[in-house]
Amino acid sequence: MTPLAEQTLASFIACNSWEQRSRLVLQAASLLPAYPEALRTSAHLVEGCTAKVWLSIQSTTPELNYLIDSEARLLKGLLALMHVRINGLSPSALQRVDLLQWYQQLGLNQQLTPSRANGLHTVFQQLLAHSLH
């Protein structure tokens, strides 16, 4: 786990309520790099997400680097937390990540609606597929 992921996890563990965690999720959205307007195209839209999510994979070797954004603020925060956990990992390290466990560690799994969980899973599966090529 990267130092930023460890720091993020510590912040969530220190929360005493869902309201505190929710605020941290929304604040996490600001951790994402700016997503270029030129990449907000149908070619970069992630299929299977209720809200619009754009994904642009910058590289997969030697490590995963990608840009992501969503029009939905809460989903953007959840995607930012995924980004904190996996961006910069090697393809082999990415294959070993248990994303559901990450959200459980953050104390968020009970609050994920099925549609949000499916959207996060879809994004993660696309990243895994690209890392194998």
mmCIF file of C-alpha atoms in Angstrom:
data_model
loop_
_atom_site.group_PDB
_atom_site.id
_atom_site.type_symbol
_atom_site.label_atom_id
_atom_site.label_comp_id
_atom_site.label_asym_id
_atom_site.label_seq_id
_atom_site.Cartn_x
_atom_site.Cartn_y
_atom_site.Cartn_z
ATOM 1 C CA MET A 1 0.000 0.000 0.000
ATOM 2 C CA THR A 2 1.304 3.449 -0.891
ATOM 3 C CA PRO A 3 1.917 6.066 1.821
ATOM 4 C CA LEU A 4 -1.059 8.084 0.530
ATOM 5 C CA ALA A 5 -3.313 5.018 0.749
ATOM 6 C CA GLU A 6 -2.096 4.343 4.308
ATOM 7 C CA GLN A 7 -2.727 7.969 5.292
ATOM 8 C CA THR A 8 -6.191 7.854 3.727
ATOM 9 C CA LEU A 9 -7.010 4.636 5.560
ATOM 10 C CA ALA A 10 -5.891 6.154 8.877
ATOM 11 C CA SER A 11 -8.169 9.159 8.297
ATOM 12 C CA PHE A 12 -11.165 6.910 7.686
ATOM 13 C CA ILE A 13 -10.402 4.673 10.673
ATOM 14 C CA ALA A 14 -10.402 7.780 12.883
ATOM 15 C CA CYS A 15 -13.993 8.590 11.852
ATOM 16 C CA ASN A 16 -16.720 7.880 14.388
ATOM 17 C CA SER A 17 -19.750 8.177 12.126
ATOM 18 C CA TRP A 18 -21.015 7.738 8.590
ATOM 19 C CA GLU A 19 -21.373 11.529 8.337
ATOM 20 C CA GLN A 20 -17.641 11.975 8.955
ATOM 21 C CA ARG A 21 -16.801 9.274 6.417
ATOM 22 C CA SER A 22 -19.185 10.833 3.913
ATOM 23 C CA ARG A 23 -17.417 14.182 4.240
ATOM 24 C CA LEU A 24 -14.069 12.478 3.662
ATOM 25 C CA VAL A 25 -15.419 10.745 0.551
ATOM 26 C CA LEU A 26 -16.571 14.074 -0.869
ATOM 27 C CA GLN A 27 -13.240 15.703 0.021
ATOM 28 C CA ALA A 28 -11.371 12.842 -1.662
ATOM 29 C CA ALA A 29 -12.800 13.926 -5.008
ATOM 30 C CA SER A 30 -10.395 16.875 -4.930
ATOM 31 C CA LEU A 31 -7.457 14.434 -4.900
ATOM 32 C CA LEU A 32 -8.119 13.438 -8.499
ATOM 33 C CA PRO A 33 -6.013 15.124 -11.157
ATOM 34 C CA ALA A 34 -8.010 17.430 -13.410
ATOM 35 C CA TYR A 35 -9.676 15.538 -16.226
ATOM 36 C CA PRO A 36 -9.086 17.240 -19.594
ATOM 37 C CA GLU A 37 -12.195 18.405 -21.441
ATOM 38 C CA ALA A 38 -10.764 16.931 -24.658
ATOM 39 C CA LEU A 39 -11.103 13.448 -23.112
ATOM 40 C CA ARG A 40 -14.782 13.844 -22.172
ATOM 41 C CA THR A 41 -15.860 11.862 -25.202
ATOM 42 C CA SER A 42 -18.017 8.802 -25.737
ATOM 43 C CA ALA A 43 -14.826 6.812 -26.359
ATOM 44 C CA HIS A 44 -13.825 7.412 -22.733
ATOM 45 C CA LEU A 45 -17.238 6.848 -21.137
ATOM 46 C CA VAL A 46 -17.413 3.761 -18.943
ATOM 47 C CA GLU A 47 -20.353 1.554 -19.898
ATOM 48 C CA GLY A 48 -22.382 0.141 -17.021
ATOM 49 C CA CYS A 49 -22.255 3.141 -14.697
ATOM 50 C CA THR A 50 -25.465 4.931 -13.748
ATOM 51 C CA ALA A 51 -23.736 8.324 -13.690
ATOM 52 C CA LYS A 52 -21.321 9.408 -16.391
ATOM 53 C CA VAL A 53 -17.770 8.221 -15.697
ATOM 54 C CA TRP A 54 -14.861 9.013 -17.992
ATOM 55 C CA LEU A 55 -11.696 6.899 -17.908
ATOM 56 C CA SER A 56 -8.463 7.517 -19.786
ATOM 57 C CA ILE A 57 -5.628 5.090 -19.217
ATOM 58 C CA GLN A 58 -2.333 6.911 -19.649
ATOM 59 C CA SER A 59 -0.008 3.928 -19.258
ATOM 60 C CA THR A 60 0.127 0.425 -17.809
ATOM 61 C CA THR A 61 3.853 -0.230 -17.945
ATOM 62 C CA PRO A 62 5.813 -0.161 -15.812
ATOM 63 C CA GLU A 63 2.932 1.059 -13.660
ATOM 64 C CA LEU A 64 -0.726 1.961 -13.997
ATOM 65 C CA ASN A 65 -1.445 5.639 -14.521
ATOM 66 C CA TYR A 66 -4.908 6.813 -15.424
ATOM 67 C CA LEU A 67 -7.277 9.756 -15.291
ATOM 68 C CA ILE A 68 -10.873 9.402 -14.173
ATOM 69 C CA ASP A 69 -13.827 11.669 -13.512
ATOM 70 C CA SER A 70 -17.554 11.496 -12.855
ATOM 71 C CA GLU A 71 -20.414 13.951 -12.992
ATOM 72 C CA ALA A 72 -21.729 12.563 -9.674
ATOM 73 C CA ARG A 73 -19.908 14.062 -6.691
ATOM 74 C CA LEU A 74 -20.179 11.071 -4.351
ATOM 75 C CA LEU A 75 -19.144 8.627 -7.063
ATOM 76 C CA LYS A 76 -16.221 10.889 -7.946
ATOM 77 C CA GLY A 77 -15.101 10.685 -4.317
ATOM 78 C CA LEU A 78 -15.379 6.886 -4.328
ATOM 79 C CA LEU A 79 -13.404 6.759 -7.590
ATOM 80 C CA ALA A 80 -10.794 9.027 -6.017
ATOM 81 C CA LEU A 81 -10.424 6.541 -3.159
ATOM 82 C CA MET A 82 -9.904 3.769 -5.721
ATOM 83 C CA HIS A 83 -7.330 5.982 -7.447
ATOM 84 C CA VAL A 84 -5.501 6.527 -4.146
ATOM 85 C CA ARG A 85 -5.313 2.757 -3.652
ATOM 86 C CA ILE A 86 -4.282 1.580 -7.140
ATOM 87 C CA ASN A 87 -2.819 4.359 -9.292
ATOM 88 C CA GLY A 88 0.895 3.830 -9.797
ATOM 89 C CA LEU A 89 0.825 0.093 -9.062
ATOM 90 C CA SER A 90 2.533 -2.380 -11.340
ATOM 91 C CA PRO A 91 0.218 -4.669 -13.315
ATOM 92 C CA SER A 92 1.127 -7.610 -11.065
ATOM 93 C CA ALA A 93 0.442 -5.604 -7.885
ATOM 94 C CA LEU A 94 -2.860 -4.415 -9.334
ATOM 95 C CA GLN A 95 -3.931 -8.026 -9.908
ATOM 96 C CA ARG A 96 -3.550 -8.660 -6.160
ATOM 97 C CA VAL A 97 -5.704 -5.739 -4.997
ATOM 98 C CA ASP A 98 -9.007 -6.653 -3.368
ATOM 99 C CA LEU A 99 -11.029 -3.518 -3.988
ATOM 100 C CA LEU A 100 -13.988 -4.671 -1.893
ATOM 101 C CA GLN A 101 -11.620 -5.162 1.042
ATOM 102 C CA TRP A 102 -10.280 -1.612 0.534
ATOM 103 C CA TYR A 103 -13.775 -0.136 0.810
ATOM 104 C CA GLN A 104 -14.438 -2.380 3.843
ATOM 105 C CA GLN A 105 -11.267 -1.092 5.508
ATOM 106 C CA LEU A 106 -12.472 2.459 4.865
ATOM 107 C CA GLY A 107 -15.800 1.572 6.500
ATOM 108 C CA LEU A 108 -17.753 2.315 3.321
ATOM 109 C CA ASN A 109 -18.976 -1.083 2.153
ATOM 110 C CA GLN A 110 -22.216 -0.924 4.159
ATOM 111 C CA GLN A 111 -23.108 2.396 2.541
ATOM 112 C CA LEU A 112 -22.432 1.440 -1.085
ATOM 113 C CA THR A 113 -25.629 1.081 -3.072
ATOM 114 C CA PRO A 114 -25.671 -1.840 -5.510
ATOM 115 C CA SER A 115 -25.504 0.536 -8.484
ATOM 116 C CA ARG A 116 -22.444 2.364 -7.080
ATOM 117 C CA ALA A 117 -20.751 -0.923 -6.198
ATOM 118 C CA ASN A 118 -21.412 -2.219 -9.723
ATOM 119 C CA GLY A 119 -20.038 0.982 -11.245
ATOM 120 C CA LEU A 120 -16.862 0.783 -9.162
ATOM 121 C CA HIS A 121 -16.484 -2.884 -10.081
ATOM 122 C CA THR A 122 -16.905 -2.067 -13.783
ATOM 123 C CA VAL A 123 -14.202 0.615 -13.652
ATOM 124 C CA PHE A 124 -11.839 -1.683 -11.758
ATOM 125 C CA GLN A 125 -12.405 -4.519 -14.245
ATOM 126 C CA GLN A 126 -11.546 -2.192 -17.134
ATOM 127 C CA LEU A 127 -8.345 -1.165 -15.379
ATOM 128 C CA LEU A 128 -7.445 -4.808 -14.729
ATOM 129 C CA ALA A 129 -8.086 -5.720 -18.364
ATOM 130 C CA HIS A 130 -5.884 -2.879 -19.627
ATOM 131 C CA SER A 131 -3.103 -3.795 -17.220
ATOM 132 C CA LEU A 132 -2.886 -7.268 -18.759
ATOM 133 C CA HIS A 133 -2.130 -5.912 -22.258
#
